PDB file of C-alpha atoms and ligand atoms in Angstrom:
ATOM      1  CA  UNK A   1      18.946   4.975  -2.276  1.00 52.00           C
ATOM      2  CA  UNK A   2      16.369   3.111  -0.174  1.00 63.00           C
ATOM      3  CA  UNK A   3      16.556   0.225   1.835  1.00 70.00           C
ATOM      4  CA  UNK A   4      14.947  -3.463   0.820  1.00 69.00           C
ATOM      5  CA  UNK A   5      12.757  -2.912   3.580  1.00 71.00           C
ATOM      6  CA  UNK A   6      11.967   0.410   2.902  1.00 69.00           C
ATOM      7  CA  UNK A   7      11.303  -0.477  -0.943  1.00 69.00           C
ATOM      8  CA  UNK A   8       8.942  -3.481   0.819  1.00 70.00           C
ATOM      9  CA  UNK A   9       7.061  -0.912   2.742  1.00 70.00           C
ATOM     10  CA  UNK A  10       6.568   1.468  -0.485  1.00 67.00           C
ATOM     11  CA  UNK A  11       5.280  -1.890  -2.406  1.00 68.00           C
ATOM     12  CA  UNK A  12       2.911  -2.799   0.822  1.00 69.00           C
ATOM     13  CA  UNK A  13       1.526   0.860   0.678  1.00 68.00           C
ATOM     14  CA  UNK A  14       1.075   0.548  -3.178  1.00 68.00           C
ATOM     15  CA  UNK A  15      -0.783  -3.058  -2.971  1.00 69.00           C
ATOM     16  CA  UNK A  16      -3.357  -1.199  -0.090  1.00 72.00           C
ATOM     17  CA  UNK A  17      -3.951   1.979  -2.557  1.00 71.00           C
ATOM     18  CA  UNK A  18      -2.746   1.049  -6.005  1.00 69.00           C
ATOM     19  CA  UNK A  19      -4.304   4.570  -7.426  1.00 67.00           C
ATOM     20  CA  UNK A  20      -3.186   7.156  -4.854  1.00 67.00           C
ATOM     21  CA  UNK A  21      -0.005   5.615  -5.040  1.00 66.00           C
ATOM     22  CA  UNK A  22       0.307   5.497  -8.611  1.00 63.00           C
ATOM     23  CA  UNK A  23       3.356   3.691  -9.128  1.00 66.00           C
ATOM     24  CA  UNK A  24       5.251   0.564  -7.856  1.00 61.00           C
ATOM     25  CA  UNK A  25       8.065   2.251  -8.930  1.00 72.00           C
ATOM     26  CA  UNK A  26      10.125   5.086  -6.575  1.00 74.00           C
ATOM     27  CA  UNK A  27      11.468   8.020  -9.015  1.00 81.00           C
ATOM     28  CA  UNK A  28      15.005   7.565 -10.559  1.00 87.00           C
ATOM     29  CA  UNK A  29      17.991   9.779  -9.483  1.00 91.00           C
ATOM     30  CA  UNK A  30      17.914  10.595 -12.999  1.00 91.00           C
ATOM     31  CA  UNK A  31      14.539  11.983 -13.527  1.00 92.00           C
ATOM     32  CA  UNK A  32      15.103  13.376  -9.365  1.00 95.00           C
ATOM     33  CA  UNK A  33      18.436  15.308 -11.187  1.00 95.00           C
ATOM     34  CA  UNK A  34      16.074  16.825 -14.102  1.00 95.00           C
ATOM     35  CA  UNK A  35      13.355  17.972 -12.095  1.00 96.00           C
ATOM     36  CA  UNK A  36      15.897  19.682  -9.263  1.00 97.00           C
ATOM     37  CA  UNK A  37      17.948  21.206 -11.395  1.00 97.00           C
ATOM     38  CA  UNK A  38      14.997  23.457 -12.949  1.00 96.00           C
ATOM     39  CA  UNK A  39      14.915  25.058  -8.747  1.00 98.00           C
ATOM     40  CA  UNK A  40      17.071  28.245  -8.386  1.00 98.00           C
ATOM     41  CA  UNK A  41      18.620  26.636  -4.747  1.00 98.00           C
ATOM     42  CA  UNK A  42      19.763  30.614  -4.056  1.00 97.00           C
ATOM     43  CA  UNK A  43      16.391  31.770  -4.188  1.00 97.00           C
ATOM     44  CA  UNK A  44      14.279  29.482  -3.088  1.00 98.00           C
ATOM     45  CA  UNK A  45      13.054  29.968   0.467  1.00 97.00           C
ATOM     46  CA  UNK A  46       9.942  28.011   0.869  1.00 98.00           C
ATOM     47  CA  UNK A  47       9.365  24.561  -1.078  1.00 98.00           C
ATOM     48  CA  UNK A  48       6.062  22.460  -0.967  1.00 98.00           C
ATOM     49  CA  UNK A  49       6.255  18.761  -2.152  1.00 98.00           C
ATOM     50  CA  UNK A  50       3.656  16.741  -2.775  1.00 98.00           C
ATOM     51  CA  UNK A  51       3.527  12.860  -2.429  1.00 96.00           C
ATOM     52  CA  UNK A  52       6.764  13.151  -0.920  1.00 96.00           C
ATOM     53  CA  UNK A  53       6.668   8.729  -0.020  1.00 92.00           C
ATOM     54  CA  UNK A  54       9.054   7.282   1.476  1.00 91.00           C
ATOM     55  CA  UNK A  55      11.185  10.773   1.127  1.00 94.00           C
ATOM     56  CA  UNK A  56      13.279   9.505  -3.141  1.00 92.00           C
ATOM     57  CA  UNK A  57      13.230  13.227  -3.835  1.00 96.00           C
ATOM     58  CA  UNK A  58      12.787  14.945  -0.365  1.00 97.00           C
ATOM     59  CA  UNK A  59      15.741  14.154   0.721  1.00 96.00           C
ATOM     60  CA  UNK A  60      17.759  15.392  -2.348  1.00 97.00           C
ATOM     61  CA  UNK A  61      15.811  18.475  -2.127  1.00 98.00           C
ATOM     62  CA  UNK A  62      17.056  19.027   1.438  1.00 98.00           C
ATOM     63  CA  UNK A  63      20.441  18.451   0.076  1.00 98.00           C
ATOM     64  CA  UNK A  64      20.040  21.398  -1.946  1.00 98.00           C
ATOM     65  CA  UNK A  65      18.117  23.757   0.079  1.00 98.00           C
ATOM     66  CA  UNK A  66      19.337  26.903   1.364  1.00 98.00           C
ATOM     67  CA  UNK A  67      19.697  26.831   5.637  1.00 98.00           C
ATOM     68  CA  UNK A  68      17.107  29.483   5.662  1.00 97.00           C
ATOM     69  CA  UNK A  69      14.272  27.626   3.625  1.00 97.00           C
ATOM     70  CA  UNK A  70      11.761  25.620   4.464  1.00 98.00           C
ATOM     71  CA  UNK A  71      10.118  22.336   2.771  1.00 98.00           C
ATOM     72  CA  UNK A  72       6.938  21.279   3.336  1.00 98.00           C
ATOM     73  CA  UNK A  73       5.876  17.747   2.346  1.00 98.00           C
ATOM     74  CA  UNK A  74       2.467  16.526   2.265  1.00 98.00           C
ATOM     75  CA  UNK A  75       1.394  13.276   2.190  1.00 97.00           C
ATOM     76  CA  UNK A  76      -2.206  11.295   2.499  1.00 95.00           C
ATOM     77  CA  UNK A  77      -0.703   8.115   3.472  1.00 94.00           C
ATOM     78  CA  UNK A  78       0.118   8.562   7.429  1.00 95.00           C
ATOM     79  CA  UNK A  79       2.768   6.091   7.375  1.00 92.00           C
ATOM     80  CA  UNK A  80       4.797   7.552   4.708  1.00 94.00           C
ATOM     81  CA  UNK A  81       4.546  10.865   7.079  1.00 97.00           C
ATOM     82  CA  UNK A  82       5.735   9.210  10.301  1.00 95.00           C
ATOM     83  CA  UNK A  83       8.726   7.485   8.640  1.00 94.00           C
ATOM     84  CA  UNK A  84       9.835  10.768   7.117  1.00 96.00           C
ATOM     85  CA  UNK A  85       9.132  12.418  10.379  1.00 97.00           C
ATOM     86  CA  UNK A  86      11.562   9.222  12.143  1.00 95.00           C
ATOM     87  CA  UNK A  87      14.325   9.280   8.999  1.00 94.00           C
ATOM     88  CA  UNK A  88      15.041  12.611   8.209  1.00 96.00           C
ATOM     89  CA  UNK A  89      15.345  14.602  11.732  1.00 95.00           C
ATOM     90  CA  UNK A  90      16.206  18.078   9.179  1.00 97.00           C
ATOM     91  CA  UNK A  91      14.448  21.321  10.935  1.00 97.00           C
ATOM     92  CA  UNK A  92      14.000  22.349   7.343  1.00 98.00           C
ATOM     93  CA  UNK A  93      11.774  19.799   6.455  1.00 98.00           C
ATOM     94  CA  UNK A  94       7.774  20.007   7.825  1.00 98.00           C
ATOM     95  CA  UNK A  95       6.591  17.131   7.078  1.00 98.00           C
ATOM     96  CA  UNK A  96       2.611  16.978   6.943  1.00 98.00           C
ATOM     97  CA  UNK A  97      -0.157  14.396   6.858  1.00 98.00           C
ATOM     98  CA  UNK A  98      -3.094  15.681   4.492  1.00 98.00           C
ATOM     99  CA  UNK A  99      -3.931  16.455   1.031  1.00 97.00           C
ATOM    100  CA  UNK A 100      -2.283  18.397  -1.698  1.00 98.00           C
ATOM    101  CA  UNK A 101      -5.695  19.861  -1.825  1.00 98.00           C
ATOM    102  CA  UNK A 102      -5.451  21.750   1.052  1.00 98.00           C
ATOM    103  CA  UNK A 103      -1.830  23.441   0.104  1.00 98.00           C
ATOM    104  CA  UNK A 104      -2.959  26.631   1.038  1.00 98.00           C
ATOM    105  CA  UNK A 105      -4.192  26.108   4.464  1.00 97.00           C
ATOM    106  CA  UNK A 106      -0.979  23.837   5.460  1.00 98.00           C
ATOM    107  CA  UNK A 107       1.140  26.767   4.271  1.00 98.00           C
ATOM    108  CA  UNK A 108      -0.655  29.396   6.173  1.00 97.00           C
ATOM    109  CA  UNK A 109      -0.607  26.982   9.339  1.00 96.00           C
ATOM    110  CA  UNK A 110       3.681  27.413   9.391  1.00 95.00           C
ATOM    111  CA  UNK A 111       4.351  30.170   7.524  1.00 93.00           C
ATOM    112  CA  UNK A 112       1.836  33.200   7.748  1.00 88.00           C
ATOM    113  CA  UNK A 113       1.293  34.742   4.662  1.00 90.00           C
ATOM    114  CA  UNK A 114       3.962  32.277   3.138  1.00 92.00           C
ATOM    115  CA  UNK A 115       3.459  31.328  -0.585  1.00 98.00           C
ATOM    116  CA  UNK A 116       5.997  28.874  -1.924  1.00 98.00           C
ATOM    117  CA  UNK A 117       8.813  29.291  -4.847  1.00 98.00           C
ATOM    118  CA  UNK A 118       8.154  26.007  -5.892  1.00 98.00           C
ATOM    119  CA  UNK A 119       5.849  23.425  -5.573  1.00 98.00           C
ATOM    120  CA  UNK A 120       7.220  19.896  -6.666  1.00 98.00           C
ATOM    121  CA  UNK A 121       4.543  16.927  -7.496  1.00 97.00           C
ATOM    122  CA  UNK A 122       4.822  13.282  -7.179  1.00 90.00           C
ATOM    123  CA  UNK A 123       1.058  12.945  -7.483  1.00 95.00           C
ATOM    124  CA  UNK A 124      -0.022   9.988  -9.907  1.00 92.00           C
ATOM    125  CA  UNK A 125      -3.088  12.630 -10.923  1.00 92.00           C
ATOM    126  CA  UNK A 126      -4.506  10.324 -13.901  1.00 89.00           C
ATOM    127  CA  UNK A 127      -5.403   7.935 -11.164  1.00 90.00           C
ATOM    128  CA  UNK A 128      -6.665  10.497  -8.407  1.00 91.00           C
ATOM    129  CA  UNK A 129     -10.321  10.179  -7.565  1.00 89.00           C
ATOM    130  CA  UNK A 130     -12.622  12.483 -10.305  1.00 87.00           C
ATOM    131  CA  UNK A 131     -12.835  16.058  -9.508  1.00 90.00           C
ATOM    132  CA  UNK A 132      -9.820  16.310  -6.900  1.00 95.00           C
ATOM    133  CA  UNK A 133      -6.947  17.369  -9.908  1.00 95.00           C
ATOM    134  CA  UNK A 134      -8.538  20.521 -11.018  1.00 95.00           C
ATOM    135  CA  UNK A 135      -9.010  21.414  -7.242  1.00 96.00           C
ATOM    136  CA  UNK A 136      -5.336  20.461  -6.207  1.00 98.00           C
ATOM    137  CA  UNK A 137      -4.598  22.301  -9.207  1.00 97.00           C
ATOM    138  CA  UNK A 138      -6.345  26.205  -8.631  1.00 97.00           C
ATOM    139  CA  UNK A 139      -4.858  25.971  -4.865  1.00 98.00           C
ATOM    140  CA  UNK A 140      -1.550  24.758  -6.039  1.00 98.00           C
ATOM    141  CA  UNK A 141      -1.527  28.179  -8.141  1.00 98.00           C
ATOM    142  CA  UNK A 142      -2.892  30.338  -5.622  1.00 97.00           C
ATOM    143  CA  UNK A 143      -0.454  28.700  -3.183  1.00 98.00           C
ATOM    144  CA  UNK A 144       2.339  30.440  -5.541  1.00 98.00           C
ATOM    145  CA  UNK A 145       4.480  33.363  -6.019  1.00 98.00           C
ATOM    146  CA  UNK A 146       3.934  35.338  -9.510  1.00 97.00           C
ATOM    147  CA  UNK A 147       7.472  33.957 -10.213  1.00 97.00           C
ATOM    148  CA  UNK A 148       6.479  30.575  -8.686  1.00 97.00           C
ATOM    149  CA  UNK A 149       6.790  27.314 -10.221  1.00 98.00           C
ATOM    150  CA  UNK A 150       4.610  23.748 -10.449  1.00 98.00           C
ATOM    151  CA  UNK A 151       7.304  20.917 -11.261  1.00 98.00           C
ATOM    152  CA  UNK A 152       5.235  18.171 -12.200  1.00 97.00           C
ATOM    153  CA  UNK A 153       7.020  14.158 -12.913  1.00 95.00           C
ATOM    154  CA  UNK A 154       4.391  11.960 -14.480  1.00 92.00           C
ATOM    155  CA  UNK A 155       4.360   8.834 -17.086  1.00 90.00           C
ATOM    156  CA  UNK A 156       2.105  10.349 -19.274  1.00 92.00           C
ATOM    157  CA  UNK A 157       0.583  13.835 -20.291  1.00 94.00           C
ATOM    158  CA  UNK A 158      -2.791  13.024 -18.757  1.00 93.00           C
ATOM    159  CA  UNK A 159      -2.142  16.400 -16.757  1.00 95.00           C
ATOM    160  CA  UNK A 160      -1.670  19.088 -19.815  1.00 97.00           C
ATOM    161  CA  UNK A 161      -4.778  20.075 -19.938  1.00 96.00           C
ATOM    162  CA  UNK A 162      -5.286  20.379 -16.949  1.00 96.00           C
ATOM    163  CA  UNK A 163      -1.878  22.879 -16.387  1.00 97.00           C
ATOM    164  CA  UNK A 164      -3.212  24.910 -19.105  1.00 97.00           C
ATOM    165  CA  UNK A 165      -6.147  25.338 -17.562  1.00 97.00           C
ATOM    166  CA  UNK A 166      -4.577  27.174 -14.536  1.00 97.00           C
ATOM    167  CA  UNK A 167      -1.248  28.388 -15.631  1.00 98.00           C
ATOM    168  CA  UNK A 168      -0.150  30.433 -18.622  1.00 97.00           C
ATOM    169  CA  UNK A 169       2.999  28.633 -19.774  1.00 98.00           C
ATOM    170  CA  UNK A 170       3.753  25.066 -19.611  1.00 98.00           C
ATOM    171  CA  UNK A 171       7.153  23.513 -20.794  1.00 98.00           C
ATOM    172  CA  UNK A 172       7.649  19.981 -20.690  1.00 96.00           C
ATOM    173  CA  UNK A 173      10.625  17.701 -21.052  1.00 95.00           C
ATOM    174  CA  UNK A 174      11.186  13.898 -21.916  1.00 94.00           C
ATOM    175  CA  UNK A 175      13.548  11.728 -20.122  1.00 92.00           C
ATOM    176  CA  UNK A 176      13.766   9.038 -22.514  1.00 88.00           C
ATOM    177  CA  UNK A 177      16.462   7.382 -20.709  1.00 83.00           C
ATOM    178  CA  UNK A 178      13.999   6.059 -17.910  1.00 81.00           C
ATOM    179  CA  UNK A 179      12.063   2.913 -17.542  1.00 81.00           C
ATOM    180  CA  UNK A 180       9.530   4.017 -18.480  1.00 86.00           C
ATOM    181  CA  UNK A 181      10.376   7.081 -20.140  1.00 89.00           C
ATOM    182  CA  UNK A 182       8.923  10.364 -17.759  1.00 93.00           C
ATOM    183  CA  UNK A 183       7.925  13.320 -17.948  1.00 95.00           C
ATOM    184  CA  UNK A 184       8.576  16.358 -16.906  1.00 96.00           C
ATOM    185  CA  UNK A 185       6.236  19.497 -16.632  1.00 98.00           C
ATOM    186  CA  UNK A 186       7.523  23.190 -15.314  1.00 98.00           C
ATOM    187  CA  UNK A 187       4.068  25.576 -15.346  1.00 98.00           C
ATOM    188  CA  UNK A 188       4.013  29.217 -14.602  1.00 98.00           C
ATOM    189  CA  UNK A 189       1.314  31.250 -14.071  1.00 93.00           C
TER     190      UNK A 189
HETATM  191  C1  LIG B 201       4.044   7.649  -6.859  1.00 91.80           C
HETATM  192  S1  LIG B 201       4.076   8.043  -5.147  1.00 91.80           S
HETATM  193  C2  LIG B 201       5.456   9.169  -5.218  1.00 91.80           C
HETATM  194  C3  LIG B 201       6.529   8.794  -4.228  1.00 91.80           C
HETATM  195  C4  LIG B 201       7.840   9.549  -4.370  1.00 91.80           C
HETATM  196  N1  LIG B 201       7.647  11.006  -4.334  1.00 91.80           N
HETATM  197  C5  LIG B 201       8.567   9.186  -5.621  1.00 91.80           C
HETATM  198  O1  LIG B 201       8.666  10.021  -6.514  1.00 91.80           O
HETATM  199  O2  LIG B 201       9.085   8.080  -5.721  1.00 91.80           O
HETATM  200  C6  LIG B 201       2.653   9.121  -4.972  1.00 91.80           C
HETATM  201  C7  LIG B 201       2.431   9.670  -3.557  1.00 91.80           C
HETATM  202  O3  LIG B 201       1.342  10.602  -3.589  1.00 91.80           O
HETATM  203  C8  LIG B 201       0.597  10.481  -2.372  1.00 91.80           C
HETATM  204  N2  LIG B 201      -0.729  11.097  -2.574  1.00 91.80           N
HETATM  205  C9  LIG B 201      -1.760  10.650  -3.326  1.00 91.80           C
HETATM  206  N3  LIG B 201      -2.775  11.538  -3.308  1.00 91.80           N
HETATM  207  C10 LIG B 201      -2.369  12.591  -2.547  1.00 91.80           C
HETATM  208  C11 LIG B 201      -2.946  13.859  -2.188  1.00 91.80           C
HETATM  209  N4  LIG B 201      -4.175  14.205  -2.589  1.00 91.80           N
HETATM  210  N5  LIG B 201      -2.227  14.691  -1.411  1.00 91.80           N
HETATM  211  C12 LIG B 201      -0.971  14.359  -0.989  1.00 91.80           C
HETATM  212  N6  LIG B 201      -0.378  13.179  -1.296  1.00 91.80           N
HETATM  213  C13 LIG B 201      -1.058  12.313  -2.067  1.00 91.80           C
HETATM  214  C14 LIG B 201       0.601   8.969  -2.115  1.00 91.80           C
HETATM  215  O4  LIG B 201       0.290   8.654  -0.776  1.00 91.80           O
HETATM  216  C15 LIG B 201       2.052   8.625  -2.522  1.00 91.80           C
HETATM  217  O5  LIG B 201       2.919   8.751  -1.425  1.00 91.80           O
END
């Protein structure tokens, strides 16, 4: 649960860059409890988030995370990265300032030859300048195991196509009990 003043800081950051923020809105434990429960915590050994904020689902992932794994969280917005960086002193967590975009590279700088088990996305894509969603989303498959998986939380299916285009299989889910109602995307390749 966040802080008023870190809620204020979220809103400031929104009213700067309404679309590569996305929403006003951070993610509900709800929808947080849907998307995590899809990650087999055993397994897992390196996770990538995207848009990780002010940390609403980084630090439940961290909760979950086996000591051995690693999380990488990549943000655009600086500040969100140096408050993570100042909040959550976990060695697990590497948290980066840059673009999804570049998932591959950041990997490859910390982990050589690392590909992650999941990669979890906050990104508000249907508002992400033109062009950038299909790139984020060939590296973000390249950037995975064969058994890897793209959990995607959105408030609308803007991104389908797009997951089809690059992954085989694409499930999605519904939380209906949300304001607004979210969902959820799992692709495979
Ligand atoms: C809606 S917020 C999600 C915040 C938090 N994860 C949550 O669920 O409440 C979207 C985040 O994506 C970040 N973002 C936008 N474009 C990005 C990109 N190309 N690469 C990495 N982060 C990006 C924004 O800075 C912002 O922190």
């Amino acid at each position: 649960m966040h802080s008023f003043s870190e809620k204020l800081k979220f809103f400031g950051a929104f009213i700067r860059s309404p679309k590569t923020i996305g929403s006003v809105i951070p993610t509900s434990s709800r929808v947080i409890s849907h998307i995590l429960d899809q990650i087999d915590w055993k397994a897992a050994r390196l996770i990538v988030e995207y848009g990780p904020g002010m940390g609403t689902i980084t630090q439940p992932i961290l909760e979950r995370l086996h000591p051995d794994a690693r999380l990488i969280a990549i943000d655009m917005n600086a500040g969100f990265i140096n408050h993570l960086k100042l909040s959550i002193p976990d060695p697990r967590l590497v948290a980066v300032h840059g673009s999804a975009a570049d998932v591959g590279r950041i990997i490859a700088n910390h982990i050589a030859g690392g590909r992650a088990d999941y990669i979890v996305s906050g990104l508000p894509f249907s508002t992400l300048p033109e062009g950038i969603d299909n790139h984020i989303m060939s590296e973000t498959a390249r950037a995975l195991t064969p058994e890897g998986a793209f959990l995607v939380y959105q408030y609308s299916r803007y991104v389908v196509p797009l997951l089809r285009t690059h992954f085989t299989s694409v499930d999605e889910a519904k939380i209906w009990r949300n304001i607004p109602p979210c969902y959820i995307f799992r692709a495979t390749k």
